[in-house]
Coordinates of C-alpha atoms in Angstrom, one line a residue:
X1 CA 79.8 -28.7 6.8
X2 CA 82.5 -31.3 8.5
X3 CA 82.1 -33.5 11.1
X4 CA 84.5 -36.1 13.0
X5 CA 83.1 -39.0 14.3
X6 CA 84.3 -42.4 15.9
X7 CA 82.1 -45.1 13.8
X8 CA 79.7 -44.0 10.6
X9 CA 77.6 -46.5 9.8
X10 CA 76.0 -46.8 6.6
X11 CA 72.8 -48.3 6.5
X12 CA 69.8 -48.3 9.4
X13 CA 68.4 -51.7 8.7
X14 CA 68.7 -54.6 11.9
X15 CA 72.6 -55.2 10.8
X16 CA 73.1 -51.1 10.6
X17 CA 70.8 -50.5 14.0
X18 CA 72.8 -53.5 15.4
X19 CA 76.1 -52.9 15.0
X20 CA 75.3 -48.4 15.8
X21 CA 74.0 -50.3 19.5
X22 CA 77.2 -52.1 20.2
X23 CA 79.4 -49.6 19.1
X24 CA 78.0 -47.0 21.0
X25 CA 77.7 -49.4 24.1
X26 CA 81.6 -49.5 23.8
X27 CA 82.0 -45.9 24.1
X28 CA 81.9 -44.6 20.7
X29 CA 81.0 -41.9 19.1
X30 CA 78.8 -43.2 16.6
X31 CA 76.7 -41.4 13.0
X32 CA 74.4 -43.4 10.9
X33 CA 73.7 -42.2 7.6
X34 CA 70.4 -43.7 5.9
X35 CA 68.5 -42.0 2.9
X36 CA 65.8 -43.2 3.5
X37 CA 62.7 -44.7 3.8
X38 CA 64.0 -45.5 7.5
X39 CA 63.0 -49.0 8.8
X40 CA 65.3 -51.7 7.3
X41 CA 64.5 -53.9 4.0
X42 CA 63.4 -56.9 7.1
X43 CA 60.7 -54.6 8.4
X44 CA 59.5 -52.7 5.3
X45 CA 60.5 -55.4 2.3
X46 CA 61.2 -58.6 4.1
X47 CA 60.6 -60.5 7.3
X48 CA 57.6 -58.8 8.7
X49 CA 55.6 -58.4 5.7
X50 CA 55.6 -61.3 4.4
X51 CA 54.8 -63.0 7.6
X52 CA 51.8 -60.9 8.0
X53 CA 49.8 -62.0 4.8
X54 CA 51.3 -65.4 5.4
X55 CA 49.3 -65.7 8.2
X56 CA 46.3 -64.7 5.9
X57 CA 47.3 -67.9 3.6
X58 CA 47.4 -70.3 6.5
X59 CA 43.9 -69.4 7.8
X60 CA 42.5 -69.5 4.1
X61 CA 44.2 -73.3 3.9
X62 CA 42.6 -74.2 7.1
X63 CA 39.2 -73.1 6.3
X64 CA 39.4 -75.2 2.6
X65 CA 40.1 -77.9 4.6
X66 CA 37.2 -77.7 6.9
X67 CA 35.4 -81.1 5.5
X68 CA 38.5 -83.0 6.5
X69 CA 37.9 -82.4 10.0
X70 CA 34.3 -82.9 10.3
X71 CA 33.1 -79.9 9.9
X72 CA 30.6 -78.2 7.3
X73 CA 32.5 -76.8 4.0
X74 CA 33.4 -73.1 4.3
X75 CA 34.2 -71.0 1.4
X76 CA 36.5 -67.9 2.4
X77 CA 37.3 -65.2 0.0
X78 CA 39.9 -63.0 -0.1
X79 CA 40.2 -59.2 -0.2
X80 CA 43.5 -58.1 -1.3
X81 CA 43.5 -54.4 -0.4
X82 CA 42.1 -55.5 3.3
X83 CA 45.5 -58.3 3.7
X84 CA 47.6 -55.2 2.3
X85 CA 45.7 -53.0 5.0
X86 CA 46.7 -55.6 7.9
X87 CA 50.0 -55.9 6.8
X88 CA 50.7 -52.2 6.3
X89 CA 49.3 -51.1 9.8
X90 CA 51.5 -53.8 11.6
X91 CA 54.7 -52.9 9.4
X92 CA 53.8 -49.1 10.4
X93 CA 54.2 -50.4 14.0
X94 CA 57.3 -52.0 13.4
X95 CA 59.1 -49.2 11.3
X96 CA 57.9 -46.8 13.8
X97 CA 59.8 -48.5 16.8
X98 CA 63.1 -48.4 14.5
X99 CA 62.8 -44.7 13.9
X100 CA 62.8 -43.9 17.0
X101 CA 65.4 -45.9 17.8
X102 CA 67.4 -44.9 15.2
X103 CA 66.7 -41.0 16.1
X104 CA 67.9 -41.5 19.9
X105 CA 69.5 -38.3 20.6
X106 CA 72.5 -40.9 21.6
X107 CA 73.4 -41.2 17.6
X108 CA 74.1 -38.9 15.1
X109 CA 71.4 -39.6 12.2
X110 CA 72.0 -38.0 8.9
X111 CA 69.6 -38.9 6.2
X112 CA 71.1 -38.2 3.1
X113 CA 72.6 -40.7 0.2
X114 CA 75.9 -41.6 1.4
X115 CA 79.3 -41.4 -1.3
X116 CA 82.8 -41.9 0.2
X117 CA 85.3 -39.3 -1.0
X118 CA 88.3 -41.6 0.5
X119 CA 89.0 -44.1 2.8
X120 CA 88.3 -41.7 5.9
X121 CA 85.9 -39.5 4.3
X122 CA 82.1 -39.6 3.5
X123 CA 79.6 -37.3 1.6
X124 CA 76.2 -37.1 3.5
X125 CA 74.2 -34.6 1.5
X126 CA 75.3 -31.4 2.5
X127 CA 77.9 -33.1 5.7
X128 CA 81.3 -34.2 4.9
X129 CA 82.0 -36.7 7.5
X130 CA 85.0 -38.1 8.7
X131 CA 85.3 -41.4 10.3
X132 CA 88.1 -43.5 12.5
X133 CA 85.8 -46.5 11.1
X134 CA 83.1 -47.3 9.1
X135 CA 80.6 -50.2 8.7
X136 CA 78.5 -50.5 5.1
X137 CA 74.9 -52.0 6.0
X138 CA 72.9 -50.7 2.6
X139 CA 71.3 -54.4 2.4
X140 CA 69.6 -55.8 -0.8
X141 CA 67.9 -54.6 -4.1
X142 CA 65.9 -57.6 -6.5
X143 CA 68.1 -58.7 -9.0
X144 CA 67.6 -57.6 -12.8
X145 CA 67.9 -60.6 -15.1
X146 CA 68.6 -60.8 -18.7
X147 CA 65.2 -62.5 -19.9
X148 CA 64.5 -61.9 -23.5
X149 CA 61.5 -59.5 -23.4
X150 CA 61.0 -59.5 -19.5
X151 CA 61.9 -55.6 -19.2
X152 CA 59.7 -54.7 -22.0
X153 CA 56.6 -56.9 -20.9
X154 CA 56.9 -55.6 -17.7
X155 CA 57.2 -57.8 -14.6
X156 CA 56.7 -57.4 -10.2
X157 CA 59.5 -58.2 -8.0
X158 CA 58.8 -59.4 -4.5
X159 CA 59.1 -55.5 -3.5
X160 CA 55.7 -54.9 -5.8
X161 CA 54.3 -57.6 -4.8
X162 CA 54.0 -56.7 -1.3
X163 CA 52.0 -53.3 -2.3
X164 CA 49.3 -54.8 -4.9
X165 CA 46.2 -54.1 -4.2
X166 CA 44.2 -56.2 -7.1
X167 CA 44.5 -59.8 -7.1
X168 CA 45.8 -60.9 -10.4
X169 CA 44.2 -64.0 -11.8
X170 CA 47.1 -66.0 -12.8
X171 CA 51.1 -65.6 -11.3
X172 CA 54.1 -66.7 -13.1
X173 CA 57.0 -67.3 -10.4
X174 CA 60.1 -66.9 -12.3
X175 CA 62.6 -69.0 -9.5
X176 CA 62.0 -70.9 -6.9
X177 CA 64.0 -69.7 -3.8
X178 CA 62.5 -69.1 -0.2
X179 CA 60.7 -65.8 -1.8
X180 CA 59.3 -67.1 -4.7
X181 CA 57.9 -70.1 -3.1
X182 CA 56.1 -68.2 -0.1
X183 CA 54.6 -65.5 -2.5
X184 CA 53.5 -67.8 -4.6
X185 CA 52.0 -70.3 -2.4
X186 CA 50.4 -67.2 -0.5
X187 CA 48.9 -66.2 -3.9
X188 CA 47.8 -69.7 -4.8
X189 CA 46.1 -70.2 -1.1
X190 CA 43.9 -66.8 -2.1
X191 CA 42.7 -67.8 -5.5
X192 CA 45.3 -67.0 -8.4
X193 CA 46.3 -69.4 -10.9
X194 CA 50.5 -70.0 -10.2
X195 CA 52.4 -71.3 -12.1
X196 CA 56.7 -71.6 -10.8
X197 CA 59.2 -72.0 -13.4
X198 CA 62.4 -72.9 -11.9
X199 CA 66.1 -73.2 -13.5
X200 CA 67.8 -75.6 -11.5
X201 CA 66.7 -79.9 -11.1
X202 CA 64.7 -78.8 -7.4
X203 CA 63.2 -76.3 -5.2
X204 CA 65.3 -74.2 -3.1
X205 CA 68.1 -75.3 -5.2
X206 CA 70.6 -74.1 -2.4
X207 CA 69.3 -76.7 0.2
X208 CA 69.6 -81.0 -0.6
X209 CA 67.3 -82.0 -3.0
X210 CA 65.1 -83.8 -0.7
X211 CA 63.5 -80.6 0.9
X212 CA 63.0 -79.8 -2.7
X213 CA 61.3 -83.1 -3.5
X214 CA 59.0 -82.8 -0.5
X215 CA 58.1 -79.4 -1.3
X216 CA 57.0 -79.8 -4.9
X217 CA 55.1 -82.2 -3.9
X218 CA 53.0 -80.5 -1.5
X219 CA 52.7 -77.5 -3.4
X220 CA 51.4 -79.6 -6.9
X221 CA 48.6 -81.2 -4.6
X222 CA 47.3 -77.9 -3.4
X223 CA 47.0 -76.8 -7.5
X224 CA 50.3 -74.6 -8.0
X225 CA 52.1 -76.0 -11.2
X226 CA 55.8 -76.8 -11.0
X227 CA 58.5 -76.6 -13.5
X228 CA 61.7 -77.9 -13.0
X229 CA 65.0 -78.2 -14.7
X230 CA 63.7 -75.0 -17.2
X231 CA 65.7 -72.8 -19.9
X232 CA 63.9 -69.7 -20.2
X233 CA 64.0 -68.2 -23.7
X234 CA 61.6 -65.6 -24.3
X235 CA 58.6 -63.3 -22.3
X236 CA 55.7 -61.6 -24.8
X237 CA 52.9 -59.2 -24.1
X238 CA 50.0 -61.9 -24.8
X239 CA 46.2 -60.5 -25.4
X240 CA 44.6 -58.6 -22.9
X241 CA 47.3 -57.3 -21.2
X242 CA 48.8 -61.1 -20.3
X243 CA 52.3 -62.3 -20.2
X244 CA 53.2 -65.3 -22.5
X245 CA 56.2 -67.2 -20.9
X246 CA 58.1 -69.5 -23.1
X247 CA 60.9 -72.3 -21.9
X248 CA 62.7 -75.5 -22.6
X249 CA 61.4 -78.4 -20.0
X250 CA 63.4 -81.4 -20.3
X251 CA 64.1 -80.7 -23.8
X252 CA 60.8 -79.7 -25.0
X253 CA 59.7 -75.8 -25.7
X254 CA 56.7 -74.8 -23.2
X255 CA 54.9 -72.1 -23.1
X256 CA 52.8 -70.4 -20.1
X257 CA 50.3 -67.8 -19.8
X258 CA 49.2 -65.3 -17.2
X259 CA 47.9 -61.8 -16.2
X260 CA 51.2 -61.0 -14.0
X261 CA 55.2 -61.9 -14.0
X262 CA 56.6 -62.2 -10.1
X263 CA 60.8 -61.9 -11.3
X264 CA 61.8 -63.7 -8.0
X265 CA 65.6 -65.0 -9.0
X266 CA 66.9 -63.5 -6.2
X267 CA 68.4 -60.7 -4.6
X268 CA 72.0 -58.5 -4.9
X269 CA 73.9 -56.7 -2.6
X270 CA 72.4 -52.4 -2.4
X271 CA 76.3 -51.0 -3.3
X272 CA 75.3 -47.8 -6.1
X273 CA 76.7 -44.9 -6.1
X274 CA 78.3 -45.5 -2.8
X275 CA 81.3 -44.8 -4.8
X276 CA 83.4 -47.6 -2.9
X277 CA 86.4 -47.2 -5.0
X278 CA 87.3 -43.7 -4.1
X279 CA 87.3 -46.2 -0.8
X280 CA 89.2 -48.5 -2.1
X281 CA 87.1 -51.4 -1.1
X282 CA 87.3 -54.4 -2.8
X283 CA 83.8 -55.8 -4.3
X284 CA 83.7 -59.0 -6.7
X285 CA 80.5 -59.8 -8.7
X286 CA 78.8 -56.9 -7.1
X287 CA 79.1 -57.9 -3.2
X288 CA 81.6 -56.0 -0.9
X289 CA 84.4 -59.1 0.1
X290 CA 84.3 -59.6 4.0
X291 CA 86.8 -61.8 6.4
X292 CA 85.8 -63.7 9.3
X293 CA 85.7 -60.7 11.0
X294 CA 83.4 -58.7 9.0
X295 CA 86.5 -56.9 7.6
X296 CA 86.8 -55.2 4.2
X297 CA 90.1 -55.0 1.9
X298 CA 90.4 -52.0 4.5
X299 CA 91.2 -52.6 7.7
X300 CA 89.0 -50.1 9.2
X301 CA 85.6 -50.4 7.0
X302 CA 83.7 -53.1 8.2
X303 CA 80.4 -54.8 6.1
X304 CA 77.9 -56.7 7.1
X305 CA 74.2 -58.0 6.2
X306 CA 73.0 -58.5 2.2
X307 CA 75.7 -56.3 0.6
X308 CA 78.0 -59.2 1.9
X309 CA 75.9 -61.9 -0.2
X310 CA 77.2 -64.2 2.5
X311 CA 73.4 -64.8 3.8
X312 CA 70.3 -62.9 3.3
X313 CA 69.3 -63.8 7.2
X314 CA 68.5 -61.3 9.3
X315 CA 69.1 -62.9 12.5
X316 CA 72.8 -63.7 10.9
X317 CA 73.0 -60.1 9.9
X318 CA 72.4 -58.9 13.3
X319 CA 75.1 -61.0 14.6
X320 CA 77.4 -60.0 12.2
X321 CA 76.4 -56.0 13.4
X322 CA 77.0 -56.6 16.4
X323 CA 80.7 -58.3 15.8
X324 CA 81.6 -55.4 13.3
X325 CA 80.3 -53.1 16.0
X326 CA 82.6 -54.3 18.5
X327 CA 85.8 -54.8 15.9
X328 CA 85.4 -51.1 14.3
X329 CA 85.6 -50.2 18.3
X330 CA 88.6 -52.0 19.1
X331 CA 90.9 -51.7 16.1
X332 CA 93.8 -52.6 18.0
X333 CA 92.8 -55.3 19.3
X334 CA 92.6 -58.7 17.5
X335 CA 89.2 -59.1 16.2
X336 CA 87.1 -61.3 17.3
X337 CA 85.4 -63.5 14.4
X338 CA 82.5 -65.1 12.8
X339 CA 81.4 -68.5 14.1
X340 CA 79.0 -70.4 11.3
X341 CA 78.7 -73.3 13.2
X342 CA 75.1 -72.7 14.3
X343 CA 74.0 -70.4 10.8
X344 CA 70.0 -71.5 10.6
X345 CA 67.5 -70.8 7.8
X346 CA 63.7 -70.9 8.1
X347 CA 61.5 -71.0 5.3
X348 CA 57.9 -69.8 5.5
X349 CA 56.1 -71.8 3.0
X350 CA 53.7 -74.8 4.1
X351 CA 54.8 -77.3 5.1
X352 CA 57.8 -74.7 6.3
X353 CA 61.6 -75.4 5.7
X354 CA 64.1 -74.8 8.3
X355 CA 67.8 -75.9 9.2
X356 CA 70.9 -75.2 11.2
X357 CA 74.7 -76.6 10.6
X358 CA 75.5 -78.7 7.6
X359 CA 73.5 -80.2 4.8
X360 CA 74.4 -83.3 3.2
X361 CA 75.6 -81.3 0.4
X362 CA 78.1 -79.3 2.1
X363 CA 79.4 -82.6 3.9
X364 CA 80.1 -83.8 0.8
X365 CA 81.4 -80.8 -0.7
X366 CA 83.8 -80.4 2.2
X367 CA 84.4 -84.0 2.4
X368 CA 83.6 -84.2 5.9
X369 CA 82.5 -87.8 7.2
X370 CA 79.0 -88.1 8.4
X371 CA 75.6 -90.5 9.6
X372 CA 72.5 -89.3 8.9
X373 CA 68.7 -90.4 9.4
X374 CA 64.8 -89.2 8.6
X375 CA 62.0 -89.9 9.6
X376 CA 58.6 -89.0 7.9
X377 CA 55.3 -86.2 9.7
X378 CA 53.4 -88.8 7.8
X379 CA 54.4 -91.7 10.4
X380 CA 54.4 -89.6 13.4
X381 CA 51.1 -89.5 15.7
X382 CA 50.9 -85.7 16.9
X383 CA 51.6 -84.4 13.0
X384 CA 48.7 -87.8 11.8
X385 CA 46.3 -86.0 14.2
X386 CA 47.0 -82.6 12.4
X387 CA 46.3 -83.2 9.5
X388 CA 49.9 -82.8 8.5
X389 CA 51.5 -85.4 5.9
X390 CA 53.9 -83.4 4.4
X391 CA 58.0 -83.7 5.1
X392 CA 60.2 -84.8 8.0
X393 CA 63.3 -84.5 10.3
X394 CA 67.0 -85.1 9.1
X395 CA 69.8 -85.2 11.6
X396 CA 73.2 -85.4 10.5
X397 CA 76.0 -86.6 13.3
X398 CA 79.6 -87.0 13.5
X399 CA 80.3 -91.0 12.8
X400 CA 82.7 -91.8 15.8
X401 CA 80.4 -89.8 18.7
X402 CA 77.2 -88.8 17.3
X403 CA 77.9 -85.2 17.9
X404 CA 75.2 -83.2 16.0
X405 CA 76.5 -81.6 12.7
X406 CA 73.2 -80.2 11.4
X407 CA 69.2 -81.0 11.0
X408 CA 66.8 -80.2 8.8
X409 CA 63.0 -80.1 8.9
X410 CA 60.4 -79.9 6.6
X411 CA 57.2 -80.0 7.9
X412 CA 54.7 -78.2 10.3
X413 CA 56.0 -75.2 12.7
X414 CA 59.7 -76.3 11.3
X415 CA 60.7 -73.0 12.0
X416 CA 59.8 -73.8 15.8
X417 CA 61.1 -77.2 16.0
X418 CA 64.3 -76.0 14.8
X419 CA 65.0 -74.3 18.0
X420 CA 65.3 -78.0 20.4
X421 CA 68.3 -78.5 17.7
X422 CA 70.0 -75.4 18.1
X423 CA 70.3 -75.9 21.6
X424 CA 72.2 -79.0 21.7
X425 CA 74.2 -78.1 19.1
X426 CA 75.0 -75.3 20.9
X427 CA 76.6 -77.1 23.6
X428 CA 78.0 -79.4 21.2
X429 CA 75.4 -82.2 21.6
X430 CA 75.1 -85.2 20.3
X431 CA 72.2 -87.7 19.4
X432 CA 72.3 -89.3 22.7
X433 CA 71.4 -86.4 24.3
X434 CA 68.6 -86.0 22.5
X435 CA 67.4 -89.8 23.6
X436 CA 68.0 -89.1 26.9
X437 CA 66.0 -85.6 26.9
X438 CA 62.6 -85.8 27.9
X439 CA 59.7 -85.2 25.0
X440 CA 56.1 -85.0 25.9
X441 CA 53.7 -87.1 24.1
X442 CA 52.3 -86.8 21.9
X443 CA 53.9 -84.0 20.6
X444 CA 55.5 -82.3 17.1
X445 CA 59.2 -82.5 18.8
X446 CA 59.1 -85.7 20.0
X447 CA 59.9 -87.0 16.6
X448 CA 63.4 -86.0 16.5
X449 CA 63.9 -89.0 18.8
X450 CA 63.5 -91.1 15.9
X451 CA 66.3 -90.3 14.3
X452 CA 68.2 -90.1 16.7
X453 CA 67.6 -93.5 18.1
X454 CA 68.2 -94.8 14.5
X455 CA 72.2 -93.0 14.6
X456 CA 72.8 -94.1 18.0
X457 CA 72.1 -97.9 16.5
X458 CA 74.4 -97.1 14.3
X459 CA 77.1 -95.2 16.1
X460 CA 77.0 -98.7 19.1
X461 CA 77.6 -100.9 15.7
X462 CA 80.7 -99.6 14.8

């Protein structure tokens, strides 16, 4: 059976449903073609998910720190299979809201395994579908990794992870990126023995080692054990159905036991049997190549989300939906392109981790000139009252006019915080706009005034 239509998109997760909205609100004709389970890897796999049993591991932490407070000890215990229940009924609700809105009569929905035959043309189970444009949104799939022995020991990836129903005793984290980190502290706050075992010097080895350093920190003093700076060489079935883990630490051969293996080194871009070359779409190291305008190697198949390996963010992903949405409906027209000015990461673990704009590191990758300050929770009277001792706020401003380039924050409801710094570098803001702002004390967000007093004495000084 052949169709014709204007945009196919490939893929029904947020950057699929994103950029199906946008095209179609510019008139378009417009198929999506998902195999299957329907929902998007943020709602089934990702955001929502993990959020939900999160929340579990924040109550649990509060309640084992009851004494602190004044109040009598509690003991809480924790019943796997009910968290699972919680977070499966709420992701039900979510993927159920994408359905439908993926099967609005308005779209053509075809789920079947998509394979292109050529440029124009796309197998969709028993549909051959041509296309004046097409947008690949297939998303993310864990990454296998050549560990001696891991494949035949057996091992959960973060996908697993999210379905387990018995509590293992003891967790080895293999990595220590933003997944990694939040399973495993959400395993640790519930009563199993973790253990992390990461490659690189710090934690969240993308970010500046100072988040890192902060993080470590808090996780070691609520009992997770932290490896750093590792070589892994080897993974053996140990008695009783455990995992033996064995590494070089700072030039010494380790060795770690537990019941269960979480392989969390990441995540690569969901492009099998897609057959992109019949396509001719170029892909390097397994991720399709994009320009600034979400633009393949051909000019009329756009990509977007994790198969771009650009940023596994959904809120990024949706914006770049939406942009290949509008380009793949305009072909003619010069497209309009990706701004990264404002990109912004949050990560869930406690304290949490979030940022927008540059990081030290990329300033000095790039070379680009910069001022930055900090100030520590730990010195700051809302987060003192909290309870909260972990982390603090970085600002990073251009040297002649204090214009924001980027922030960081590590510490309580970072992923809130975040938002005041967003704004003013939206409008291009600087650090004396953010003196001259109002903050109510006391309050968590009044402590980005600190640094920002401490540039703008710098900034007058030169």
């Amino acid at each position: 059976m052949d169709r014709t239509h204007d945009v196919i998109i490939i893929g029904g997760g947020s950057a699929g449903y994103a950029a199906a909205r946008t095209a179609k609100d510019a008139g378009a004709d417009v198929a999506i073609v998902d195999q299957g389970p329907l929902g998007g890897l943020c709602i089934l796999r990702g955001c929502m998910p993990t959020k939900a049993i999160l929340r579990t591991a924040e109550i649990a932490a509060l309640i084992q720190r009851a004494q602190e407070f004044g109040l009598a000890p509690a003991a809480a215990k924790a019943d796997l299979k009910t968290i699972i229940d919680r977070k499966d009924r709420l992701v039900s609700e979510f993927a159920d809201y994408r359905i439908g809105q993926l099967r609005d009569p308005r779209f053509a929905l075809y789920e079947h395994h998509a394979s292109f035959l050529s440029p124009h043309e796309l197998q969709a189970g028993p549909f051959r579908l041509t296309g004046k444009a097409f947008i690949i949104a297939t998303g993310s799939v864990p990454r296998e990794v050549a560990i001696p022995g891991l494949r035949e020991c057996g091992y959960l990836t973060s996908d697993d992870l999210l379905d387990l129903r018995d509590q293992p005793s003891s967790l080895i984290v293999l990595g220590a990126g933003p997944v990694a980190l939040e399973l495993g502290q959400f395993f640790s706050r519930i009563g199993t023995s973790v253990t992390v075992i990461q490659r690189s010097p710090h934690l969240l080895s993308h970010l500046d080692d100072d988040i890192g350093t902060v993080l470590k920190q808090a996780l070691e003093d609520e009992g997770v054990t932290v490896f750093t700076d590792t070589a892994l060489t080897g993974i053996r079935k140990g008695v009783e159905a455990s995992r033996s883990v064995s590494f070089i630490h700072r030039g010494e051969p380790m060795t770690v036991r537990g019941e269960q293996v979480l392989q969390a080194m990441g995540r690569r871009p969901c492009v099998d049997d897609l057959n992109l070359e019949a396509a001719d779409v170029r892909v390097v190291d397994g991720r399709v190549v994009v320009d600034g305008a979400m633009r393949t190697s051909q000019r009329h198949i756009f990509a977007v989300g994790d198969v771009t390996n650009l940023y596994d963010i959904v809120h990024i992903a949706i914006q770049q939906g939406e942009l290949a949405g509008f380009n793949a409906t305009h072909l003619a027209e010069v497209p309009r392109q990706f701004d990264d000015r404002l990109v912004t990461e949050v990560i869930f673990t406690d304290p949490q981790v979030a940022l927008v704009g540059l990081s030290e590191k990329t300033c000095r990758v790039r070379e680009i000139p910069y001022l930055v300050a900090s100030y520590p929770f730990s010195d700051h009277g809302k987060a003192m009252c909290r309870g909260d001792r972990y982390g603090f706020v970085k600002l990073l401003a251009v040297p002649e006019n204090g214009q924001l380039l980027g922030a960081q924050i590590v510490g309580p409801e970072a992923g809130e915080l975040i938002h005041e710094l967003i704004a003013v570098m939206y409008y291009r803001g600087t650090v004396y706009d953010l003196m001259r702002m109002p903050h109510y004390h006391p309050t968590l967000a009044e402590i980005v005034t600190y640094p920002a007093e401490a540039l703008v004495e710098r900034i007058d000084k030169r």
